[in-house]
CSV table of C-alpha atoms in Angstrom, one decimal:
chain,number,residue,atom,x,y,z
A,1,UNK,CA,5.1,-22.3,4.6
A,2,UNK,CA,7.2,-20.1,2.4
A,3,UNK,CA,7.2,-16.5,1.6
A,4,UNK,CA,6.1,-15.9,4.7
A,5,UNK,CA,9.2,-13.7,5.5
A,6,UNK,CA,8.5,-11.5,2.3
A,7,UNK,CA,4.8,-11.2,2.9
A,8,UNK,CA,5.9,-9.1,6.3
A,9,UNK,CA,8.4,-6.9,4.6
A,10,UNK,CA,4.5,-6.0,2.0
A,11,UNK,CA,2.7,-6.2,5.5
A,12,UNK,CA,4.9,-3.7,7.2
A,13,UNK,CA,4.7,-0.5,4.4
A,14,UNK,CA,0.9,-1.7,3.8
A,15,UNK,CA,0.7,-0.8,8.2
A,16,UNK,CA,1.6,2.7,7.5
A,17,UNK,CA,-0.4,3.9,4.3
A,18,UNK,CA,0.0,7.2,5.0
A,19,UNK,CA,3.5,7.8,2.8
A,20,UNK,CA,6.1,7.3,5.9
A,21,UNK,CA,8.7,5.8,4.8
A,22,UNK,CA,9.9,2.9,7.4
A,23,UNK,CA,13.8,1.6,8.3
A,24,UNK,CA,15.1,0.0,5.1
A,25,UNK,CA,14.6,-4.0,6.6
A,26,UNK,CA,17.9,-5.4,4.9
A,27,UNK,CA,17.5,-8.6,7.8
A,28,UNK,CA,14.1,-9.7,6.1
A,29,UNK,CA,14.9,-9.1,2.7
A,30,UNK,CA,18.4,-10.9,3.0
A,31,UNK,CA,16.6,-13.7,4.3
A,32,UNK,CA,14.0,-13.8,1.9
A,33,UNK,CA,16.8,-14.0,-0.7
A,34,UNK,CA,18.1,-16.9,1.3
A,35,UNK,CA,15.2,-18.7,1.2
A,36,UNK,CA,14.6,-17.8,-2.7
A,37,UNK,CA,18.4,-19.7,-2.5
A,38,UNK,CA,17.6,-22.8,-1.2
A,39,UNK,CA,14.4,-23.1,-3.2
A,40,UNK,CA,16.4,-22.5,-6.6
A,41,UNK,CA,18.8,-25.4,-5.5
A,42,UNK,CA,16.0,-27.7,-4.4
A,43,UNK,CA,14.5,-26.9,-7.7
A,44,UNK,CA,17.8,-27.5,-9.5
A,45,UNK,CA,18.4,-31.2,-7.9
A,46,UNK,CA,14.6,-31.8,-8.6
A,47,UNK,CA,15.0,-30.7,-12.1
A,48,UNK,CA,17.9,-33.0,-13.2
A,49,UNK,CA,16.2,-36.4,-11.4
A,50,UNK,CA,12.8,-35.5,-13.2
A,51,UNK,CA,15.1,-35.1,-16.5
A,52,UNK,CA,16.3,-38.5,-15.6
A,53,UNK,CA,12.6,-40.2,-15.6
A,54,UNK,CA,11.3,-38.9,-12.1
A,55,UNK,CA,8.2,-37.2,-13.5
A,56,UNK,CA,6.2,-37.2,-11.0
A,57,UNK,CA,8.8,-34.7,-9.1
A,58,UNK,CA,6.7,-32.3,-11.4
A,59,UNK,CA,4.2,-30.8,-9.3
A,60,UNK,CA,6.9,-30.1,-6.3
A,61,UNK,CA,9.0,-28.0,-8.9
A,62,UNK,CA,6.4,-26.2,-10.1
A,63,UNK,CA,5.3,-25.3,-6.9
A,64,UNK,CA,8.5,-24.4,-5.5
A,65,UNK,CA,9.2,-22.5,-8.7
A,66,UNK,CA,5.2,-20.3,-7.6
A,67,UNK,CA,7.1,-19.4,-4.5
A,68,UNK,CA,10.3,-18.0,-6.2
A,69,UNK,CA,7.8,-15.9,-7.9
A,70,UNK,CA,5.7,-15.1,-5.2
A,71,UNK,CA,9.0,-13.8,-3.5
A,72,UNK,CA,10.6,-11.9,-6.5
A,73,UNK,CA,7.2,-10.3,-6.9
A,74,UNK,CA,7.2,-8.9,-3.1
A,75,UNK,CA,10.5,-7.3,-2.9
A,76,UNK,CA,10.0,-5.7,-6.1
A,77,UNK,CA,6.8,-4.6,-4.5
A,78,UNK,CA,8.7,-3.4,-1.6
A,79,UNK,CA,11.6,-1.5,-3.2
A,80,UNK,CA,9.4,-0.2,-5.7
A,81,UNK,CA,6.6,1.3,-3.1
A,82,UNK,CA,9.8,2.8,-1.0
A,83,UNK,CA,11.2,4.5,-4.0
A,84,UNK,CA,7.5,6.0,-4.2
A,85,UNK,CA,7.4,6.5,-0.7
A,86,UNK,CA,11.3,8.5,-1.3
A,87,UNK,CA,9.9,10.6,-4.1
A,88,UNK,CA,6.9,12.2,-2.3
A,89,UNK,CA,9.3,13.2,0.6
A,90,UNK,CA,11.2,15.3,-2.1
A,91,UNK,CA,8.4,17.3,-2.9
A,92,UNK,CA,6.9,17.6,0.6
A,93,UNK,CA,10.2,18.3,2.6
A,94,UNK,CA,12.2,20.2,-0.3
A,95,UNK,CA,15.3,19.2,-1.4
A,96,UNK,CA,16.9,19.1,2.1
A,97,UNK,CA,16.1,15.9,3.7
A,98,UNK,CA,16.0,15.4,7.4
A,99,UNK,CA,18.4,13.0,9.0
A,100,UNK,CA,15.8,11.3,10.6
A,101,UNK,CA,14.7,10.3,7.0
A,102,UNK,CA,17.7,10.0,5.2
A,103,UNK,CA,19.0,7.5,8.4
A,104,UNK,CA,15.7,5.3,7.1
A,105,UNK,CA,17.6,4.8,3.9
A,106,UNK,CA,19.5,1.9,2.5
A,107,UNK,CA,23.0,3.2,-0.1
A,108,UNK,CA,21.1,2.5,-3.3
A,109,UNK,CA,18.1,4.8,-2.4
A,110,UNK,CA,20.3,7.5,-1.0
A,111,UNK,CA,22.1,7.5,-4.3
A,112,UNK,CA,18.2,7.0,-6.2
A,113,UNK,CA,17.4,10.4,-4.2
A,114,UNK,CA,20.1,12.2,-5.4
A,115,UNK,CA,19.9,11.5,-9.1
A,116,UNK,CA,16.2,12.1,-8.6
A,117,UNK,CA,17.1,15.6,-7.5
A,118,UNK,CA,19.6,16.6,-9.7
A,119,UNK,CA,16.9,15.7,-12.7
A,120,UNK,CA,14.0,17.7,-11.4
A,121,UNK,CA,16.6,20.4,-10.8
A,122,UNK,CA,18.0,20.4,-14.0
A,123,UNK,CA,14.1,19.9,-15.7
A,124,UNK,CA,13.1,23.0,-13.7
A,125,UNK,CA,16.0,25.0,-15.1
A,126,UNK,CA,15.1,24.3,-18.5
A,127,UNK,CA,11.3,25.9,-18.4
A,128,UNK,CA,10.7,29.1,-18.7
A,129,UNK,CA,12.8,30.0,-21.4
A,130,UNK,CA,15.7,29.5,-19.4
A,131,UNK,CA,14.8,31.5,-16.4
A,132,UNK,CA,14.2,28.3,-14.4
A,133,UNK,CA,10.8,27.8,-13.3
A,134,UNK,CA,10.0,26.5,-9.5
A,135,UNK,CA,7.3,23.8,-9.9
A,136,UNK,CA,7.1,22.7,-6.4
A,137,UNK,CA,5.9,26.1,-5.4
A,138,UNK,CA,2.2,27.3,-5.6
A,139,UNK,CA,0.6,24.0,-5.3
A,140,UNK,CA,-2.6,26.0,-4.5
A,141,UNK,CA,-3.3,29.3,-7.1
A,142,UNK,CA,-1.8,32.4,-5.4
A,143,UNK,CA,-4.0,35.1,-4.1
A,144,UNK,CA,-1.4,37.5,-3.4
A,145,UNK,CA,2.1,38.0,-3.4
A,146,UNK,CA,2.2,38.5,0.3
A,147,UNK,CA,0.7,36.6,3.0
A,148,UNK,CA,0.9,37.0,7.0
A,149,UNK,CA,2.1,33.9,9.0
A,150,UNK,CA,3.0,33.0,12.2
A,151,UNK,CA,5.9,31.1,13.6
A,152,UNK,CA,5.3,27.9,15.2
A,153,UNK,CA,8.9,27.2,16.6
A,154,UNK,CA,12.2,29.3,16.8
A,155,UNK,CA,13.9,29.0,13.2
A,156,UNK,CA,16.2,31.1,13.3
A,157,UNK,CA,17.2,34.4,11.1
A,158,UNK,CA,15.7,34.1,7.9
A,159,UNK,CA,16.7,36.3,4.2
A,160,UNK,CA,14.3,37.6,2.2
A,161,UNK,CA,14.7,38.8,-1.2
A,162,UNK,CA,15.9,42.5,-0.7
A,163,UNK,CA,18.5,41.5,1.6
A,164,UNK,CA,16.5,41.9,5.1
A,165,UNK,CA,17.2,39.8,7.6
A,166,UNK,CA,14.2,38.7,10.3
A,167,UNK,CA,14.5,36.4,13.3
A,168,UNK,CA,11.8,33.5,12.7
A,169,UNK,CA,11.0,33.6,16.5
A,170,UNK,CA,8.1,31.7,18.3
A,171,UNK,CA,4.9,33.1,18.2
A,172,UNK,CA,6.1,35.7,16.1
A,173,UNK,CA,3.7,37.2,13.3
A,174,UNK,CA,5.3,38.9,9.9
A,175,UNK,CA,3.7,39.6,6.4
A,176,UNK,CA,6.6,37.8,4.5
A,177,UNK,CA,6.6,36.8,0.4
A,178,UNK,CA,4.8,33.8,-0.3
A,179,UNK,CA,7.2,31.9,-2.4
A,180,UNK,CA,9.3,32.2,0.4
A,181,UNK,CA,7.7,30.7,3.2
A,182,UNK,CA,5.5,27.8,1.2
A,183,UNK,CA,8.3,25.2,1.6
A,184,UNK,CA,8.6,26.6,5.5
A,185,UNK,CA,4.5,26.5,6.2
A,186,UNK,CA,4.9,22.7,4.4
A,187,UNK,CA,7.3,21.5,6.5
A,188,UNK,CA,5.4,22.9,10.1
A,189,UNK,CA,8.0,25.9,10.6
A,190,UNK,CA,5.3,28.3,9.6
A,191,UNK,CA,1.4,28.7,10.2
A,192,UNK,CA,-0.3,30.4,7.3
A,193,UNK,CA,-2.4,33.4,9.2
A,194,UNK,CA,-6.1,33.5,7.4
A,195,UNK,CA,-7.8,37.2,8.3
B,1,UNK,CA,-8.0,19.4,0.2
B,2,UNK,CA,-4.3,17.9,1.1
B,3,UNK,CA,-2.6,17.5,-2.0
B,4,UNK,CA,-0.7,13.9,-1.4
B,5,UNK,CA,2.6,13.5,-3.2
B,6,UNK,CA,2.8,10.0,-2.1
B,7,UNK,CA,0.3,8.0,-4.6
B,8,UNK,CA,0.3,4.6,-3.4
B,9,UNK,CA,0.5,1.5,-6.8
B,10,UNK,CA,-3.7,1.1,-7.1
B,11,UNK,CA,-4.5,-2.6,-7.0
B,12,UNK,CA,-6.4,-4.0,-10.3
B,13,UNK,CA,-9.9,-3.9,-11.0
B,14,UNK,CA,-12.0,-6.8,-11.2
B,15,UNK,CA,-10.3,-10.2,-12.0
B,16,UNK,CA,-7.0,-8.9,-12.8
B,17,UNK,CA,-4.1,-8.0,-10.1
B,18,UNK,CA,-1.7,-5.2,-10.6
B,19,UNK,CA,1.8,-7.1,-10.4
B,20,UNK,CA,3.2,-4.1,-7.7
B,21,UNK,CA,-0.5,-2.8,-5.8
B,22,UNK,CA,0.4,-3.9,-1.9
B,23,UNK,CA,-3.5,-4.2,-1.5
B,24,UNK,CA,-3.3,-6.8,-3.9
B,25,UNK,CA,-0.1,-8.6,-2.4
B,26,UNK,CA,-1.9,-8.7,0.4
B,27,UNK,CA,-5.5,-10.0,-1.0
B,28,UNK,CA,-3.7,-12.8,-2.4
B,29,UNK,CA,-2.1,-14.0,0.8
B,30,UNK,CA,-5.6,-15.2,2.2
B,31,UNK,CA,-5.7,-18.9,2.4
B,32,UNK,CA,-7.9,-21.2,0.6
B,33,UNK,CA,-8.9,-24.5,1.1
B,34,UNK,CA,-7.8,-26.7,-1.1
B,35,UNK,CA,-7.8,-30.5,-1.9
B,36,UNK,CA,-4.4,-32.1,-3.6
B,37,UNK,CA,-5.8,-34.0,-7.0
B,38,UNK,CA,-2.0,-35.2,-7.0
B,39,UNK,CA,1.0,-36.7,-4.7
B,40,UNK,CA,3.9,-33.4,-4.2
B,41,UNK,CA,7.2,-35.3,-3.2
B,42,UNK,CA,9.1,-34.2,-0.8
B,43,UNK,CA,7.4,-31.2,0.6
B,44,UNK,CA,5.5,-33.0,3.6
B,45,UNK,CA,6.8,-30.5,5.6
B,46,UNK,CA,4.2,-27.9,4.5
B,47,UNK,CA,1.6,-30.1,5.7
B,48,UNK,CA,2.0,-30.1,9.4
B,49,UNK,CA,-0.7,-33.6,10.4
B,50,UNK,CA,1.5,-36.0,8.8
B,51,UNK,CA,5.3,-37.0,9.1
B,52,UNK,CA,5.2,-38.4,5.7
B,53,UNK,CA,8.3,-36.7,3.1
B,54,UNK,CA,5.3,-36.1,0.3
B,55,UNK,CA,2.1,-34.4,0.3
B,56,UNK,CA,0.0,-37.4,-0.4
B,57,UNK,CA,-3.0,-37.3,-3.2
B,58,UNK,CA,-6.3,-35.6,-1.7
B,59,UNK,CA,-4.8,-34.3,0.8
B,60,UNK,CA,-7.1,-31.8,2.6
B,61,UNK,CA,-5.2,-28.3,3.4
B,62,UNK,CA,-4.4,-24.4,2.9
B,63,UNK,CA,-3.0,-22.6,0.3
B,64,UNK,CA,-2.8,-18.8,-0.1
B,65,UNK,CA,-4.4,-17.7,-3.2
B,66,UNK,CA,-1.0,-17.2,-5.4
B,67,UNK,CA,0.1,-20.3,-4.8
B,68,UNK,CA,-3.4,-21.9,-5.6
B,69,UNK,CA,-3.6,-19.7,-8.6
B,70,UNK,CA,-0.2,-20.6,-9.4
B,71,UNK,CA,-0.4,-24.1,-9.2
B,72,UNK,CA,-4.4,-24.6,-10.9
B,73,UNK,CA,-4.3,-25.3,-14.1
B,74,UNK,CA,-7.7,-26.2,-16.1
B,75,UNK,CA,-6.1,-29.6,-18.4
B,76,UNK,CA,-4.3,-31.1,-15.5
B,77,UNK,CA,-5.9,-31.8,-12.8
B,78,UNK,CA,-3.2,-30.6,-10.0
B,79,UNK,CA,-5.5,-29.2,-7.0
B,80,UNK,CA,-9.2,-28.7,-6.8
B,81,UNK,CA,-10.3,-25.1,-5.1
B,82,UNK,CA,-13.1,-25.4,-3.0
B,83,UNK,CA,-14.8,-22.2,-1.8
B,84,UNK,CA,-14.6,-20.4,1.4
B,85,UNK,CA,-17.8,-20.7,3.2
B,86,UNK,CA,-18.7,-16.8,2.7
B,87,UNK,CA,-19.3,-17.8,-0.9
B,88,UNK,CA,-21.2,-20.8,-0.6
B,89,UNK,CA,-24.9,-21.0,-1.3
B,90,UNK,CA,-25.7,-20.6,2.5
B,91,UNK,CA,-23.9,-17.2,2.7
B,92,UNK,CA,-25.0,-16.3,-0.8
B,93,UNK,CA,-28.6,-16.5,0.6
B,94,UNK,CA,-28.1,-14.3,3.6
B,95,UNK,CA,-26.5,-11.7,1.4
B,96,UNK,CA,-29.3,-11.8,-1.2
B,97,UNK,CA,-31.7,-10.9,1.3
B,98,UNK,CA,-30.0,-8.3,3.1
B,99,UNK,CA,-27.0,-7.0,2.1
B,100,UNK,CA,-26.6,-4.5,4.7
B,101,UNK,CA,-26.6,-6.4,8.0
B,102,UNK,CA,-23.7,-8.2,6.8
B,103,UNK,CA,-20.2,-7.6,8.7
B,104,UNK,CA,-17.8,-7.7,5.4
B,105,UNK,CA,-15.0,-6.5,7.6
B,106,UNK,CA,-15.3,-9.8,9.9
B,107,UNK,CA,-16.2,-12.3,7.1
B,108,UNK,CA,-12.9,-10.3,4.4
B,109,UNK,CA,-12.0,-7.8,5.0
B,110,UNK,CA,-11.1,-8.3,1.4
B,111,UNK,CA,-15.0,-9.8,0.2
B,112,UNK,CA,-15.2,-8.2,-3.4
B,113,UNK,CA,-11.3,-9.0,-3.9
B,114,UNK,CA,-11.0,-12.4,-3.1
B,115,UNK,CA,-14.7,-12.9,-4.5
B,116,UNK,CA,-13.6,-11.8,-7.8
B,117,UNK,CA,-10.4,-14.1,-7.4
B,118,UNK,CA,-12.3,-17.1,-7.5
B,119,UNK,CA,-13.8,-16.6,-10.5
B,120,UNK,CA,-10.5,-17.8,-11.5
B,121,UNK,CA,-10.9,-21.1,-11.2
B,122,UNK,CA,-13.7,-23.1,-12.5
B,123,UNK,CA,-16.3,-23.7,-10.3
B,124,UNK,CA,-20.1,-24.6,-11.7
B,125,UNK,CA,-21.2,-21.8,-8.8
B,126,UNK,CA,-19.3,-18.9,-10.5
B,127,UNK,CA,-22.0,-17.1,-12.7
B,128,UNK,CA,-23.9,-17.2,-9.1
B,129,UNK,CA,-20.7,-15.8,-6.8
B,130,UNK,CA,-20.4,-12.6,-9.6
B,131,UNK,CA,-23.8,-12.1,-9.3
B,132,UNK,CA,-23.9,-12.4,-5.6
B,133,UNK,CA,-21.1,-10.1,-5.3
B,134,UNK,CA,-22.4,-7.4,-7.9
B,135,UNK,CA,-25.8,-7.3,-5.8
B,136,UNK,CA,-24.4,-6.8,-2.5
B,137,UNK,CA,-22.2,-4.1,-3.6
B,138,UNK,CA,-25.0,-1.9,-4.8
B,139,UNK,CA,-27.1,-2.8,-2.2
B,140,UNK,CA,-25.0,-1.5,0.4
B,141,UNK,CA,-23.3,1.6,-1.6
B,142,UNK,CA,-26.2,3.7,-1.0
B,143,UNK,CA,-26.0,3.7,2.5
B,144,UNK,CA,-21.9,4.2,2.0
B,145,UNK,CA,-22.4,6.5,0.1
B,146,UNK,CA,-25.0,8.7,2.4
B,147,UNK,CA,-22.9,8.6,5.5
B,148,UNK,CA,-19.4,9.3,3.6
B,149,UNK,CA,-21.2,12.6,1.9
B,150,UNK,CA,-23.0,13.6,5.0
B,151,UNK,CA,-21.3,12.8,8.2
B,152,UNK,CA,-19.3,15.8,8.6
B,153,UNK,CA,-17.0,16.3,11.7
B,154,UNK,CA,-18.3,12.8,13.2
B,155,UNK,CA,-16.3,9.8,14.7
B,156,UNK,CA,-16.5,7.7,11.6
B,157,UNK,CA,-15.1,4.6,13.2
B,158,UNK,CA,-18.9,2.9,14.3
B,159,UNK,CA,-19.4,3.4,10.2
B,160,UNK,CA,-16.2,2.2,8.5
B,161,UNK,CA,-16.2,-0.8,11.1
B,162,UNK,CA,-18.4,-3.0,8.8
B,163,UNK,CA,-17.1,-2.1,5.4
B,164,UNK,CA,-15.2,-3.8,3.0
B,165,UNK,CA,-11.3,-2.8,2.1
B,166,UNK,CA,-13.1,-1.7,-1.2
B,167,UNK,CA,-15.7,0.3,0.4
B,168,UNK,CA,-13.3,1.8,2.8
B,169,UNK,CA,-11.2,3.5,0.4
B,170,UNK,CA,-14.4,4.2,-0.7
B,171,UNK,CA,-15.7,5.8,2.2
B,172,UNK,CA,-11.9,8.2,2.7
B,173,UNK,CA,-12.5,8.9,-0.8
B,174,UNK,CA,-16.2,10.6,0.0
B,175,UNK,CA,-15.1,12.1,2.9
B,176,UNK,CA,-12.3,13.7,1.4
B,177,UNK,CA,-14.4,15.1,-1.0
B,178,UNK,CA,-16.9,16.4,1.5
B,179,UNK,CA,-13.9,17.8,3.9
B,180,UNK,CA,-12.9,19.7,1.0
B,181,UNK,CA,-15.8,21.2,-0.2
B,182,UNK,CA,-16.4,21.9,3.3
B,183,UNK,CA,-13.1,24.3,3.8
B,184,UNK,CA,-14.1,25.9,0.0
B,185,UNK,CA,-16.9,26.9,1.7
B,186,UNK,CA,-15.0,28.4,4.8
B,187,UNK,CA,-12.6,30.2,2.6
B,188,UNK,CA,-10.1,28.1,3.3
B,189,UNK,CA,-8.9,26.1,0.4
B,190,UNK,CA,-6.6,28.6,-0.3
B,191,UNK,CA,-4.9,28.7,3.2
B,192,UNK,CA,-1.3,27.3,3.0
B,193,UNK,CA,-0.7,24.0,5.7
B,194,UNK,CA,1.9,21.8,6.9
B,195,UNK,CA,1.9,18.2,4.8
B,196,UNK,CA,0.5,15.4,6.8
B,197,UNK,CA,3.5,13.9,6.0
B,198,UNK,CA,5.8,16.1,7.3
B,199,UNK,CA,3.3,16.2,10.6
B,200,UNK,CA,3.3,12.3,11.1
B,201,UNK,CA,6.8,12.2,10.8
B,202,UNK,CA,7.0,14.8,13.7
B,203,UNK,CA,4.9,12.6,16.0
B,204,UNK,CA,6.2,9.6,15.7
B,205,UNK,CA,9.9,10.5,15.8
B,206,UNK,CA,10.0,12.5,18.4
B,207,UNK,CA,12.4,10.7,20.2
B,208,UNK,CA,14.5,10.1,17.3
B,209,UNK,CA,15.0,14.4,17.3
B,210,UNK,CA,16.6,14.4,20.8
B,211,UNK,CA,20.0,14.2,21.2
C-alpha cells in the first residue's frame, strides 16, 4: 500500500507526545518523496492515455493523485509538529541549546531556531519602553525577590548581580535572586527549597 | 500545575479533521472495508489475492479512511463503504444497553473519531451511529469523570485501560486539574521546578551525555 512510509515518520512524533523532539528522519522522508515521484509520473503517463480516450484510467489517477495528498499532508504534518516541538525547547531550555538537541536537528530548523531567537530577542527589547522586558521569566507570580535553592549537580561558579561570585556546588544550599536562577531550576541545575 | 510550552496541533471536533492534528493523521489511517463499485487499472498490486494488473469491479478489500474518503464520491458510484462491525446494529445494541462494560480501547482505540468519520459517507444507518455514539459517550463520562477528579496519587493504568483516545485525553486533562489543585492546597503552586521536558530529555539521553 502507499503512504505507508509517511504514516511512520506521523507514527514516530505521535510515540513521544510529551514535546521531545526525535532525530530529524531525512531516510523516510526522502523516500516518501521518492515514492510521491513515481506516483506523479505514473499519474502523468495515465493522464495523457486517458486524454487520448482511455477513460476508464479515471479512477486509478484519481486515486493515485489521494495518495500524493495523503503524503504531502504528512510531512507537512511532520515538519510542522517538529518546528512546534523546536519552539517549546526555546522557552524551556533558554536560549542555549544543548548539543544533544541541536544534533537532533536537520540545517533548515537550525537556521528556523536561530531566526526564532533573534525575533523574540529583539520583541523583548522593544517592551518596556525600551528597557527590554524578560518574558520567559516569572512564569509563576513572584513571592519574593529572593528564594533559597539547592544544587542538584556541580555547575560551576556562578555571577550574581553585584559582582559576587559563588561556586554552584552539589548539595550546596544559597538564598540567591530569583530571576537568576529560574532558567537554572528549569533546566534541573537547581532545586527550588520550599520552608 | 506544569506549564507546557510544547502545545501539540488539537485534532478537529466532530466530523471535520484539522489538516496538521497528528491524532487525526493517525485516526484516518484505520482501514475500512470496502467494496470496489468500479474496475482500477493497473494497480492489482494493492490487492494482494489476485495476480490480475487491475483491481477488478466489486472487489472485496481495505482501504484506510483518507483514501476511502478521498476516493467516495456521492454522484458516482466509485466504492461503497461498508461499516466496521463496532458500528453495526449488533454492537449498537450492546452499547445501548450498557455503555460502560464496553472495552473502547480494544474495539478503537479511536471509537468517537472514526464513528464520527463515517458519517461521511451515506449510509441509511447514520442518524442511528450519531445517536449511538452521543449515548455512549455520556453514559460512560460520569464514571470518567469520578475517577479522573477523585483518584488522587493512584496507579491510574487499570482506569485509563478501557477508555477511548477521546476520553483519555480526557481523563490527563481531569487529573491534571486535580494534581494541581492538589499542590495549591499544599502551598506549592508557587514552588519553582525543573520542566518535564528538560527531565525526559535527561533520562533518555543519558548515554548520548558521555563522552
Amino acid at each position: 500500500m502507499f503512504c505507508e512510509k509517511a504514516i511512520e515518520l506521523i507514527r514516530e512524533l505521535h510515540r513521544m507526545s510529551d514535546g521531545q523532539l526525535p532525530a530529524f528522519n531525512e531516510d523516510v522522508l526522502r523516500q516518501v518523496l521518492q515514492e510521491m515521484e513515481a506516483l506523479y509520473e505514473q499519474n502523468q503517463t495515465d493522464v495523457n492515455e486517458a486524454k487520448a480516450g482511455r477513460a476508464e484510467l479515471i479512477p486509478s489517477i484519481k486515486l493515485r493523485h489521494c495518495c500524493l495528498l495523503r503524503n504531502q499532508r504528512c510531512l507537512t504534518a511532520y515538519l510542522y509538529d517538529r518546528l512546534l516541538r523546536i519552539r517549546a525547547l526555546r522557552w524551556e531550555y533558554g536560549s542555549v541549546l544543548p548539543a544533544n538537541v541541536r544534533f537532533h536537528m536537520c540545517a533548515e530548523e537550525v537556521q528556523w531556531i536561530s531566526q526564532y531567537k533573534k525575533s523574540l530577542a529583539s520583541f523583548m527589547r522593544s517592551l518596556g519602553g525600551g528597557e527590554g522586558l524578560d518574558i520567559t521569566q516569572d512564569m509563576k507570580p513572584p513571592k519574593s525577590l529572593y528564594i533559597e535553592v539547592r544544587c542538584l549537580k556541580d555547575h560551576g561558579e556562578f555571577e550574581i548581580d553585584d559582582g559576587t561570585v559563588i561556586l554552584l556546588k552539589k548539595n550546596s544550599q544559597h538564598f540567591l535572586p530569583r530571576w537568576k536562577c529560574e532558567q537554572l531550576i528549569r533546566q534541573g541545575v537547581l532545586e527550588h527549597v520550599m520552608s | 500545575m506544569d506549564t507546557q510550552s510544547y502545545l501539540p496541533v488539537q485534532p478537529g471536533v466532530g466530523m471535520g479533521e484539522n489538516f496538521l492534528s497528528l491524532d487525526d493523521i493517525v485516526l484516518s489511517h484505520e482501514r475500512l472495508p470496502i467494496r470496489t463499485e468500479c474496475r482500477f487499472p493497473r494497480l492489482g498490486f494493492l490487492e494482494k489475492s489476485s495476480d490480475s494488473q487491475d483491481i477488478p469491479e466489486g472487489t472485496k478489500m481495505e482501504l484506510p479512511l483518507w483514501l476511502s474518503k478521498g476516493l467516495y464520491e456521492k454522484k458516482r458510484r466509485v466504492l461503497s463503504v461498508e461499516l466496521p462491525k463496532v458500528y453495526r446494529e449488533g454492537w449498537r445494541t450492546v452499547f445501548n444497553a450498557d455503555p460502560n462494560v464496553v472495552d473502547l480501547h480494544k474495539m478503537g482505540p479511536y471509537y468517537y473519531g472514526l464513528g464520527s468519520q463515517m458519517l461521511h459517507f451515506d449510509s441509511p444507518e447514520n442518524p442511528e451511529i450519531a445517536q449511538t455514539l452521543l449515548q455512549t459517550f455520556i453514559g460512560r463520562f460520569r464514571r470518567n469523570m469520578d475517577s479522573s477528579q477523585n483518584a488522587y496519587n493512584e496507579d491510574t493504568s487499570a482506569l485509563v485501560e478501557r477508555l477511548d483516545c477521546l476520553e483519555k485525553a480526557l481523563f490527563t486533562s481531569g487529573q491534571s486539574g486535580l494534581n494541581s489543585f492538589q499542590s495549591w492546597e499544599k502551598g506549592q503552586a508557587s514552588q519553582l521546578t525543573a520542566s518535564s521536558l528538560v527531565l525526559n530529555y535527561r533520562k533518555r539521553k543519558i548515554t548520548d551525555l558521555q563522552p
